[in-house]
XYZ file of C-alpha atoms in Angstrom:
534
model
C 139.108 100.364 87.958
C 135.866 102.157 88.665
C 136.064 104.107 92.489
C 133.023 102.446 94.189
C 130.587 105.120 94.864
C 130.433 106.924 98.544
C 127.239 106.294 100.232
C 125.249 109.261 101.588
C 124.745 110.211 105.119
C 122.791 112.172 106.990
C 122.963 113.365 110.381
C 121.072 113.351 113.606
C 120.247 117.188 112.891
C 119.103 117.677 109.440
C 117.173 120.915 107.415
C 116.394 119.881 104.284
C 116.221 123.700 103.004
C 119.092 124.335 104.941
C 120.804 121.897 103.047
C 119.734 122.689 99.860
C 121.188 126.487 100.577
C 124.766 124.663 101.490
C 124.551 122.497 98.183
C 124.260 125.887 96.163
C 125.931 128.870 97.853
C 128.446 128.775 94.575
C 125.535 129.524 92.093
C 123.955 132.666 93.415
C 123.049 133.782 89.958
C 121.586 130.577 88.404
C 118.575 130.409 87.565
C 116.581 128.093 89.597
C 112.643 128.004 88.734
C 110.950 129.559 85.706
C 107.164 130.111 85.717
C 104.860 132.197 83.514
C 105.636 135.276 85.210
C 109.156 135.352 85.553
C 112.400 133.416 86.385
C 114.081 133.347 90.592
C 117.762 132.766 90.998
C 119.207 130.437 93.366
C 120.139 133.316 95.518
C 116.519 135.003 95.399
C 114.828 131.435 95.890
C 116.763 130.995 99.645
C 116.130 134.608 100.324
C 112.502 134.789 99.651
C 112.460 131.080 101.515
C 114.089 132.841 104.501
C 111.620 135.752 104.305
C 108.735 133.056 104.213
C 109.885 131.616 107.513
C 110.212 134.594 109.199
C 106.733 135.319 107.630
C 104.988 132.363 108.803
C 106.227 132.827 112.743
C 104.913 136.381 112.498
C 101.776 135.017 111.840
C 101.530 132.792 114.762
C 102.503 129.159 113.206
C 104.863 127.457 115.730
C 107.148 124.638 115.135
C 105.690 121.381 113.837
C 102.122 122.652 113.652
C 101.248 122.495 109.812
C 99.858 125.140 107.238
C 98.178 124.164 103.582
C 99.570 124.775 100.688
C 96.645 125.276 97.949
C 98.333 126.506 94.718
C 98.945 126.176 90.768
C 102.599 125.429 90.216
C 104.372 128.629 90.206
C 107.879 130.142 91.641
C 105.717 131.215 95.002
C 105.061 126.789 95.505
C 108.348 126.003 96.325
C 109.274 129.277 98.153
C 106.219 128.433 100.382
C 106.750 124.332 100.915
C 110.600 125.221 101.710
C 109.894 128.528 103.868
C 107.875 126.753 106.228
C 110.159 123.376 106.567
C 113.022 126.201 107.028
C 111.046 127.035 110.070
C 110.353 123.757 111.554
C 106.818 124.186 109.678
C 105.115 121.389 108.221
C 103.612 122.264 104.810
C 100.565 120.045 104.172
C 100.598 119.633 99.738
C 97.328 119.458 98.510
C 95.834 118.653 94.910
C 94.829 121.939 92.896
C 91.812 119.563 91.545
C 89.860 118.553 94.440
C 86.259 119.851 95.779
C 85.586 122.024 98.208
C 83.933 119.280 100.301
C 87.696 117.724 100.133
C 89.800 120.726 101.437
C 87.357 121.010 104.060
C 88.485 117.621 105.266
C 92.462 118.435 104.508
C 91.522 121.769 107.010
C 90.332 119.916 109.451
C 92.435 116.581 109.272
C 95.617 118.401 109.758
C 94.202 121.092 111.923
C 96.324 123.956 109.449
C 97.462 127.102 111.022
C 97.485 129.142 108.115
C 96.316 128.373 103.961
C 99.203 129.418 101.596
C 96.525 129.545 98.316
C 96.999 130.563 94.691
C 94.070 133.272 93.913
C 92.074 131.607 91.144
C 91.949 128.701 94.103
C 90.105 131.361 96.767
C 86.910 130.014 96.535
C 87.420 126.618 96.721
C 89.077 127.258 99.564
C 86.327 129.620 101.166
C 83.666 127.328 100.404
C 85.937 124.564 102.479
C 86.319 126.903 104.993
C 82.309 127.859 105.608
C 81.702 124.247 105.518
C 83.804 122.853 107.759
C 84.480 123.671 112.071
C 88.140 124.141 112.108
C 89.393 128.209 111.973
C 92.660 128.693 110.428
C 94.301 131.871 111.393
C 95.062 133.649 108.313
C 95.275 133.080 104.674
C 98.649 133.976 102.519
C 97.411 134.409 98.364
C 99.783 133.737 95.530
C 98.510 136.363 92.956
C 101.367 134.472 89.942
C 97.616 134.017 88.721
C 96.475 137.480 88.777
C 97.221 140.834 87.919
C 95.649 142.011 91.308
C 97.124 141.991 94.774
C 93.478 142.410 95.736
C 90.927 140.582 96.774
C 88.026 142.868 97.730
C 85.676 140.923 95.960
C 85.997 137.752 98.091
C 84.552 138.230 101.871
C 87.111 136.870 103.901
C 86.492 135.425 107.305
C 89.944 135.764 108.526
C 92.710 137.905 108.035
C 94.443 137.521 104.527
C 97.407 138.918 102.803
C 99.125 139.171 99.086
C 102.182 136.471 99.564
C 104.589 139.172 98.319
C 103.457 141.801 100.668
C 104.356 139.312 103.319
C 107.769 138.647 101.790
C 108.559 142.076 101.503
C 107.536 143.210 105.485
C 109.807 140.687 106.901
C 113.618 140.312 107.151
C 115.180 136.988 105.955
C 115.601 134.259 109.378
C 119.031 134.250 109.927
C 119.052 130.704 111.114
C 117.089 127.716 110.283
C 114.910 125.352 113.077
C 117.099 122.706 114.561
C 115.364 119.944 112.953
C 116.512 116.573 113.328
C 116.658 114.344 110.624
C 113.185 112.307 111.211
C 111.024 115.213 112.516
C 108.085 115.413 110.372
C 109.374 117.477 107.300
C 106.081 117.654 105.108
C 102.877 115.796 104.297
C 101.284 114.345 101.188
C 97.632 113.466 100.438
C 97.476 110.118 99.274
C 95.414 109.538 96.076
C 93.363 107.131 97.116
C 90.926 105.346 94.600
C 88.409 104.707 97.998
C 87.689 106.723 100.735
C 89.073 109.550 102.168
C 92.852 110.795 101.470
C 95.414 109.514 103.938
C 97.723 112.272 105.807
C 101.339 110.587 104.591
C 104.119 111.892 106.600
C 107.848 112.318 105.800
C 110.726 113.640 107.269
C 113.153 115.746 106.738
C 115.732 113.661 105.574
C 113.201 111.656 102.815
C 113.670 114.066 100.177
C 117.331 114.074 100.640
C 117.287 110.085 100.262
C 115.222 110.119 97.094
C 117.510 113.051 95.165
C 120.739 111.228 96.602
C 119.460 107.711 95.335
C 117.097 108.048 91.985
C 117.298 111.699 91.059
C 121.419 111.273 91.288
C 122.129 107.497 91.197
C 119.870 106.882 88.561
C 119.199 109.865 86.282
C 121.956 111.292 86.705
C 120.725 114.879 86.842
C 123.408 117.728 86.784
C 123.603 121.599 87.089
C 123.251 121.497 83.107
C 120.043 119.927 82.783
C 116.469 121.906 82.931
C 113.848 119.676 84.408
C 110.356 119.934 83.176
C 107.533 118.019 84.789
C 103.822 117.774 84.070
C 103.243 115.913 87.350
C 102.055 118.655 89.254
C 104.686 119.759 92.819
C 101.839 118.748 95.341
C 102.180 115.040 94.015
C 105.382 113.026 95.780
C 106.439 112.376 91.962
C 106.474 116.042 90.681
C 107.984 116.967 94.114
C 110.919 115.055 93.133
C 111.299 115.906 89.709
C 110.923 119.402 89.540
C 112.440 120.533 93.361
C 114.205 117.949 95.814
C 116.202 116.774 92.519
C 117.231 119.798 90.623
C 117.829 121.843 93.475
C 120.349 119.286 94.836
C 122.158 119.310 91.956
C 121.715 122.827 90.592
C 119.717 122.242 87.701
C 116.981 124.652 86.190
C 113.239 123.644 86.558
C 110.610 125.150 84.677
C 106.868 125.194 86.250
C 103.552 125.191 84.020
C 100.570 126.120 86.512
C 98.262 124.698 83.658
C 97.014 121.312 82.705
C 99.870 119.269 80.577
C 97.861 119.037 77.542
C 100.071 117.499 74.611
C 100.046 121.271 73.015
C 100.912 122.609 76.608
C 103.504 120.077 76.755
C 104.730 120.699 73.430
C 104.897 124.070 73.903
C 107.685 123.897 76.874
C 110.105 121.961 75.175
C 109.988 123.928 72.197
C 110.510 127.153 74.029
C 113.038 129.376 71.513
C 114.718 131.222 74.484
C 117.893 129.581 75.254
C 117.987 127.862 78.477
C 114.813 127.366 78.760
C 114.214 124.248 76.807
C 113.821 120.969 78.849
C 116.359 118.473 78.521
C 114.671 115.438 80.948
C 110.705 115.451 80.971
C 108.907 113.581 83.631
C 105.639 112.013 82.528
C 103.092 109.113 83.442
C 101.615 106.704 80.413
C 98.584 108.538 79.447
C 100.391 111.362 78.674
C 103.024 110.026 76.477
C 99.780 108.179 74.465
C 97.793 111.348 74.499
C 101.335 113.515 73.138
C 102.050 110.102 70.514
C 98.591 110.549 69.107
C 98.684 114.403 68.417
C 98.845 115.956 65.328
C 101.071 118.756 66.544
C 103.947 116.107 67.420
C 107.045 118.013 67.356
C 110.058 117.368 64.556
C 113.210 115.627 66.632
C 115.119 118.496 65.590
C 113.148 120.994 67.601
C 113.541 119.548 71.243
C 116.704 119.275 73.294
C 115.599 116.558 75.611
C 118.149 113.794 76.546
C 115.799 111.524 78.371
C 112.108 111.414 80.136
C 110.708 109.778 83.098
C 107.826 107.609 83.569
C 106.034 106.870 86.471
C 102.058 106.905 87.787
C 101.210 103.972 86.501
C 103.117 100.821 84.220
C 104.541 102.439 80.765
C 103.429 99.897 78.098
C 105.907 99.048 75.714
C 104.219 100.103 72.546
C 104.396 103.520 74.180
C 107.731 103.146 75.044
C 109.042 101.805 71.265
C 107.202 104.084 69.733
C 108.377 107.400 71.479
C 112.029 105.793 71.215
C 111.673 105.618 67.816
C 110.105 109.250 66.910
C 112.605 111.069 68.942
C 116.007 108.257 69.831
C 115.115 109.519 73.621
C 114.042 106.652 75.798
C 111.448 106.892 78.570
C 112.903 105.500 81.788
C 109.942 103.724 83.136
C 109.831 102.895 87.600
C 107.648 102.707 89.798
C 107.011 105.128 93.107
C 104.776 105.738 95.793
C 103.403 108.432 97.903
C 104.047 106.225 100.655
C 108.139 106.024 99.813
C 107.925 109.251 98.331
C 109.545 108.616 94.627
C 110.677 105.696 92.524
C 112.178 102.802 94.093
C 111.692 100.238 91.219
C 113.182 101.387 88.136
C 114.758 101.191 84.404
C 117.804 102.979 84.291
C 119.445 105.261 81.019
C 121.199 103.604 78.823
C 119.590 100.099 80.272
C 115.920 100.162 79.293
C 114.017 97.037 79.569
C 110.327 98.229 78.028
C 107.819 96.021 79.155
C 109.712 95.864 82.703
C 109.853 98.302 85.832
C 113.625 97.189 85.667
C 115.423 96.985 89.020
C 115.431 98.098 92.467
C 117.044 101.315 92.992
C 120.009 101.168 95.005
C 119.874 101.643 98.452
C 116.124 99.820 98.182
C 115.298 96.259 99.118
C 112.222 94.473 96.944
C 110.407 91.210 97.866
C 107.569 90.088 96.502
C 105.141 87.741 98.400
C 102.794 85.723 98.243
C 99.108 85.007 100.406
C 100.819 83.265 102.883
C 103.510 86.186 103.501
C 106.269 84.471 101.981
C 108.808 85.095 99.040
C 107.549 84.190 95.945
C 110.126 82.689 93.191
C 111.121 83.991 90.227
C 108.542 83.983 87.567
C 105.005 83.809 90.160
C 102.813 86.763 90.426
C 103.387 88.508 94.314
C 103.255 90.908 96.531
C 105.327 94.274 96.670
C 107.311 94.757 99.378
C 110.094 97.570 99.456
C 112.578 98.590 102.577
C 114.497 101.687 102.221
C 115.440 104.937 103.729
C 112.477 107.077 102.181
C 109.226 105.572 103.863
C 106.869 108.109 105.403
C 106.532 107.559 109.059
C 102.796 107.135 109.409
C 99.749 108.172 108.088
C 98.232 110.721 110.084
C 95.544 109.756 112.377
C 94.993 106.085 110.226
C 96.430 103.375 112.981
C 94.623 100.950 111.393
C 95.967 101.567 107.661
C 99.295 102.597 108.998
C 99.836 99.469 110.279
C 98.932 97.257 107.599
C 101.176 99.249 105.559
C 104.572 100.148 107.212
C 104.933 96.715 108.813
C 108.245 97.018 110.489
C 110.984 98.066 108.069
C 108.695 96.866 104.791
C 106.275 98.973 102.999
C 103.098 97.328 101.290
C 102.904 98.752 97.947
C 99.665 96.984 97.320
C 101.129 96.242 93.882
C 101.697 92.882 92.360
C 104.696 91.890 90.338
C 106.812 89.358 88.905
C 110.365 89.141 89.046
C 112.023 87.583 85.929
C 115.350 85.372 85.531
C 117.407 88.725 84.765
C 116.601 90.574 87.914
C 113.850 93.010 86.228
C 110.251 93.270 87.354
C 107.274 93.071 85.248
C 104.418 95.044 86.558
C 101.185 93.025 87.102
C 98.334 95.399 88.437
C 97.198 97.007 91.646
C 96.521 94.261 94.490
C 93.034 95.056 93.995
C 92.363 95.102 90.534
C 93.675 91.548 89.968
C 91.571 88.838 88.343
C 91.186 84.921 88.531
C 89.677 83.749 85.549
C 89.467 79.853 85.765
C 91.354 80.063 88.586
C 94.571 81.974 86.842
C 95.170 85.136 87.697
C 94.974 87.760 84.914
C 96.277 90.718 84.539
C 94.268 93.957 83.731
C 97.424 95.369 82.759
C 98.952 92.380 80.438
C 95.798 92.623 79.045
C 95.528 96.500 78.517
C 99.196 96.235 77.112
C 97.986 93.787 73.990
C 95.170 96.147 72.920
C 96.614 99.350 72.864
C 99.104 97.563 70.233
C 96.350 97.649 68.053
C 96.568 100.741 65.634
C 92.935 101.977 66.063
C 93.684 101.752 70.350
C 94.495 105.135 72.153
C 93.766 103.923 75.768
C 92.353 100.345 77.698
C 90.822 99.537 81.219
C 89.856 95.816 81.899
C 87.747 95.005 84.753
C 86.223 91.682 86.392
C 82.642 90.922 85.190
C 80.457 88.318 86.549
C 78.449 86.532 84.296
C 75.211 84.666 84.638
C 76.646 81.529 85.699
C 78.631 83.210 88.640
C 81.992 83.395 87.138
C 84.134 86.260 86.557
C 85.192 87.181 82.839
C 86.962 90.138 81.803
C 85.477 92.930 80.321
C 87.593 95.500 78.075
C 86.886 99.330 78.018
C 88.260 101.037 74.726
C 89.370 104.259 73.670
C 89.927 104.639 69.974
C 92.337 106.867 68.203
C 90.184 110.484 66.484
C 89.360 108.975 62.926
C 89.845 105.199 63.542
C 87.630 102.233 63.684
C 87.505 99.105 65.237
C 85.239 96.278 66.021
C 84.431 93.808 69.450
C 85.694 90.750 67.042
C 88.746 92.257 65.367
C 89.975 93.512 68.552
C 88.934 90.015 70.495
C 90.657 87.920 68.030
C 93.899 90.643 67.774
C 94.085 89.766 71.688
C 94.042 85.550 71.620
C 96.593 85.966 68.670
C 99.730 87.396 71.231
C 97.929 86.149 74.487
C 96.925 83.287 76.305
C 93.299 82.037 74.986
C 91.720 82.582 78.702
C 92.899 86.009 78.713
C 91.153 87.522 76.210
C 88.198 90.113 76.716
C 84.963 88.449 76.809
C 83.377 91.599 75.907
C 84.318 95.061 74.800
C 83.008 98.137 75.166
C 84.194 101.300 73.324
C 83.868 104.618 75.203
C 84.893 108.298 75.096
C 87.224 108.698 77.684
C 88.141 106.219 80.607
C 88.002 107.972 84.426
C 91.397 108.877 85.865
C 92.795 110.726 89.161
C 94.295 114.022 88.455
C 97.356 112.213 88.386
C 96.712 110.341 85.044
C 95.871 106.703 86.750
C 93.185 104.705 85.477
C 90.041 104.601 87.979
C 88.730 100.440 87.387
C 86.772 100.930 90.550
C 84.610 103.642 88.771
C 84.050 101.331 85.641
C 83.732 98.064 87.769
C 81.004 100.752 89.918
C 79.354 101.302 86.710
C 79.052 97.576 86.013
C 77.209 96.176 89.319
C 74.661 99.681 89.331
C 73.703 98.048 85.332
């Protein structure tokens, strides 16, 4: 007889770097993060976090008022993002990829105290700054980028220093702020497909839900394993992989500041020094297509991975088979938000259902709904709904989209899904990019699924098209593989053969590269864009 598992609590007080330090006062010497530059113990990581603290109240940044954190993915990123929620600081994690025109907004939106920003990110960030009204009052650089601790050839408008300078003129803070458990911990940027980024806020105690349910109950991640993500740490699902989970179970994570390119990628887990190898990988669908397709594909033999992660958008189940059956590692597909932090919808190892999301994660509630706001049964396309302990309070300054997404104790995902007879949940497309052709909903991703089962297919986007006689048919983008061919009728007819006859792409376009966010997910607004400025 199995002892039923104990559920997790947290208190009315809660520090979520203060916890982290209790979780791991018995591994001083492990190695925590490993970056391009170097490696940082457990023991340095909570010093240097200490030091940051101390560090950022020097500077002036009181409790609860925020400061930016601008930088590649590097041993100074999580020192920085867990310094300041030591302090009762509220690190605002931005996207490395944005415009200057977009941090200006971030400055201003949040009203940051101080920028925390990696040095090949400077400009950007000075360019935001000269654009925009709000003053911040001094900048901290990450030089893990640079050989120089100098930056005399950038004019600075306000005071600046080199972030280990900093660390090394204050003394560690011997105690950290008595935060309670929802006090606002942290905020994410929402990657919005329209208009400007929402301010998502979560609490202390959210990342401590989300490595207690998923990165524990699900994965199963332990002190042995060495987590490697190529989400990037200012997204809510590289925040989870590659700190909140393997520093709450003592793993090792190793950071790559640089775009994960298949021979970047490759690279990592083939690393010849020992411990340093990845043994779980977290990765979104486009990836594992782009790393599938590569002629530099690594032999089985020559990785030590155990399992990878999926998440950013639906993993088709070609992609899935296929990557099964090159390496016998399966990719545990779920589904997350920014909004809820991580995955809440999920496959599970050794219970992989590809072509699913598989099942709620424990401790999270699912309903899906229809247009009238009521539960959908099994086997009709609704609504996501999920309730659990993760959900961001608010978006900052956004009543209007705040409430039409945290309604009560439900989130919106704006996702729509189907739930099938054996409790798993097939993934349908984003509220917005779902089509009624003939008055049957379609889905782009169904559809996108069936073509990239074609051998000449690297990547699909469908999108609704109106035709001449008003109605709306769907239209196919298409990738191909370097080297193969296809044609509009061979990949038409390929589609009616495994699909419904309505569902298949009127017409068919075949392009270089689709449009994506930085984190991997197909942009249909941009195509469908294209298609009404034609």
């Amino acid at each position: 007889m199995t002892t039923p598992k104990q559920t997790p609590v947290v208190g009315e007080y809660f520090n979520f770097p203060q916890h982290l330090i209790n979780l791991n006062t018995h591994r001083p010497q492990k190695i925590a993060f490993i970056d391009e530059k170097g490696t940082l113990s457990y023991s340095e990581l909570f010093d240097k976090v200490r030091r940051m603290a101390s560090a950022l109240q020097a500077l002036g940044v009181r409790r609860e008022e925020r400061v930016l954190l601008l930088m590649h993915d590097c041993n100074d990123w999580p020192v920085s993002f867990l310094g300041a929620m030591y302090a009762g600081i509220v690190p605002v994690a931005v996207n490395t990829l944005l415009s200057p025109e977009d941090y200006r907004f971030m400055l201003q939106h949040s009203r940051a105290q101080v920028a925390l920003v990696s040095h090949a990110l400077l400009p950007n960030l000075m360019t935001a700054m000269a654009q925009g009204e709000h003053e911040i009052k001094s900048i901290v650089v990450s030089n893990s980028d640079s050989n120089s601790d100098s930056d005399s050839n950038l004019e600075m408008p306000v005071k600046n220093v080199a972030l280990n300078v900093l660390l090394d003129t204050y003394a560690p803070s011997p105690t950290a702020a008595n935060t309670l458990a929802n006090d606002p911990g942290f905020w994410l940027y929402s990657s919005g497909s329209t208009g400007k980024p929402k301010g998502t806020l979560h609490t202390h105690a959210n990342p401590f839900w989300t490595a207690e349910l998923y990165g524990k109950g699900v994965l199963g991640i332990t002190e042995k394993d060495v987590c490697f993500s190529a989400a990037k740490l200012f997204f809510a699902y590289g925040l989870g992989n590659a700190l909140s989970f393997p520093l709450s179970t003592g793993a090792t994570v190793v950071l790559m500041a640089e775009r994960p390119t298949p021979d970047a990628v490759f690279k990592r887990w083939t690393d010849p020094r020992p411990g340093y190898r990845p043994t779980i990988f977290f990765g979104a669908p486009t990836g594992f297509a782009g790393m599938l397709a590569s002629p530099n594909l690594p032999k089985k033999s020559a990785i030590t991975l155990r399992m990878c992660s999926s998440a950013g958008e639906a993993l088709p189940a070609e992609i899935g088979e296929k990557f099964k059956r090159q390496f016998d590692v399966d990719i545990v597909d779920g589904i997350g938000s920014t909004e809820m932090l991580h995955i809440y919808l999920s496959n599970q190892p050794g219970q992989v259902r590809y072509g699913t999301t598989g099942w709620p994660v424990p401790g999270y509630d699912i309903e899906l709904r229809g247009d009238d706001g009521r539960p959908v049964p099994d086997g009709e396309t609704g609504d996501l709904y999920i309730k659990g302990p993760s959900s961001a309070l608010l978006y900052w300054g956004n009543r209007e989209k705040s409430n039409e997404t945290f309604q009560g104790a439900w989130t919106k995902s704006g996702d729509k899904y189907v739930r099938n007879t054996d409790g798993t949940y097939t993934y349908s497309g984003r509220s917005d990019d779902m089509l009624k052709v003939s008055g049957i909903y379609v889905s782009p991703f169904e559809v996108e699924s069936t073509l990239i089962q074609h051998e000449a297919v690297l990547e699909a986007a469908v999108i609704g098209v109106i035709d001449e006689n008003g109605l709306t048919k769907t239209k196919a983008f298409v990738v191909l593989k370097s080297g193969q061919t296809a044609t509009d009728a061979e990949l038409k007819a390929f589609v009616k053969d495994r699909l419904a006859a309505f569902k298949y792409p009127r017409v068919i376009e075949f392009i270089a590269e689709l449009p994506k966010t930085a984190t991997g997910k197909i942009q249909r607004f941009k195509l469908r864009d294209s298609e009404s400025n034609k």
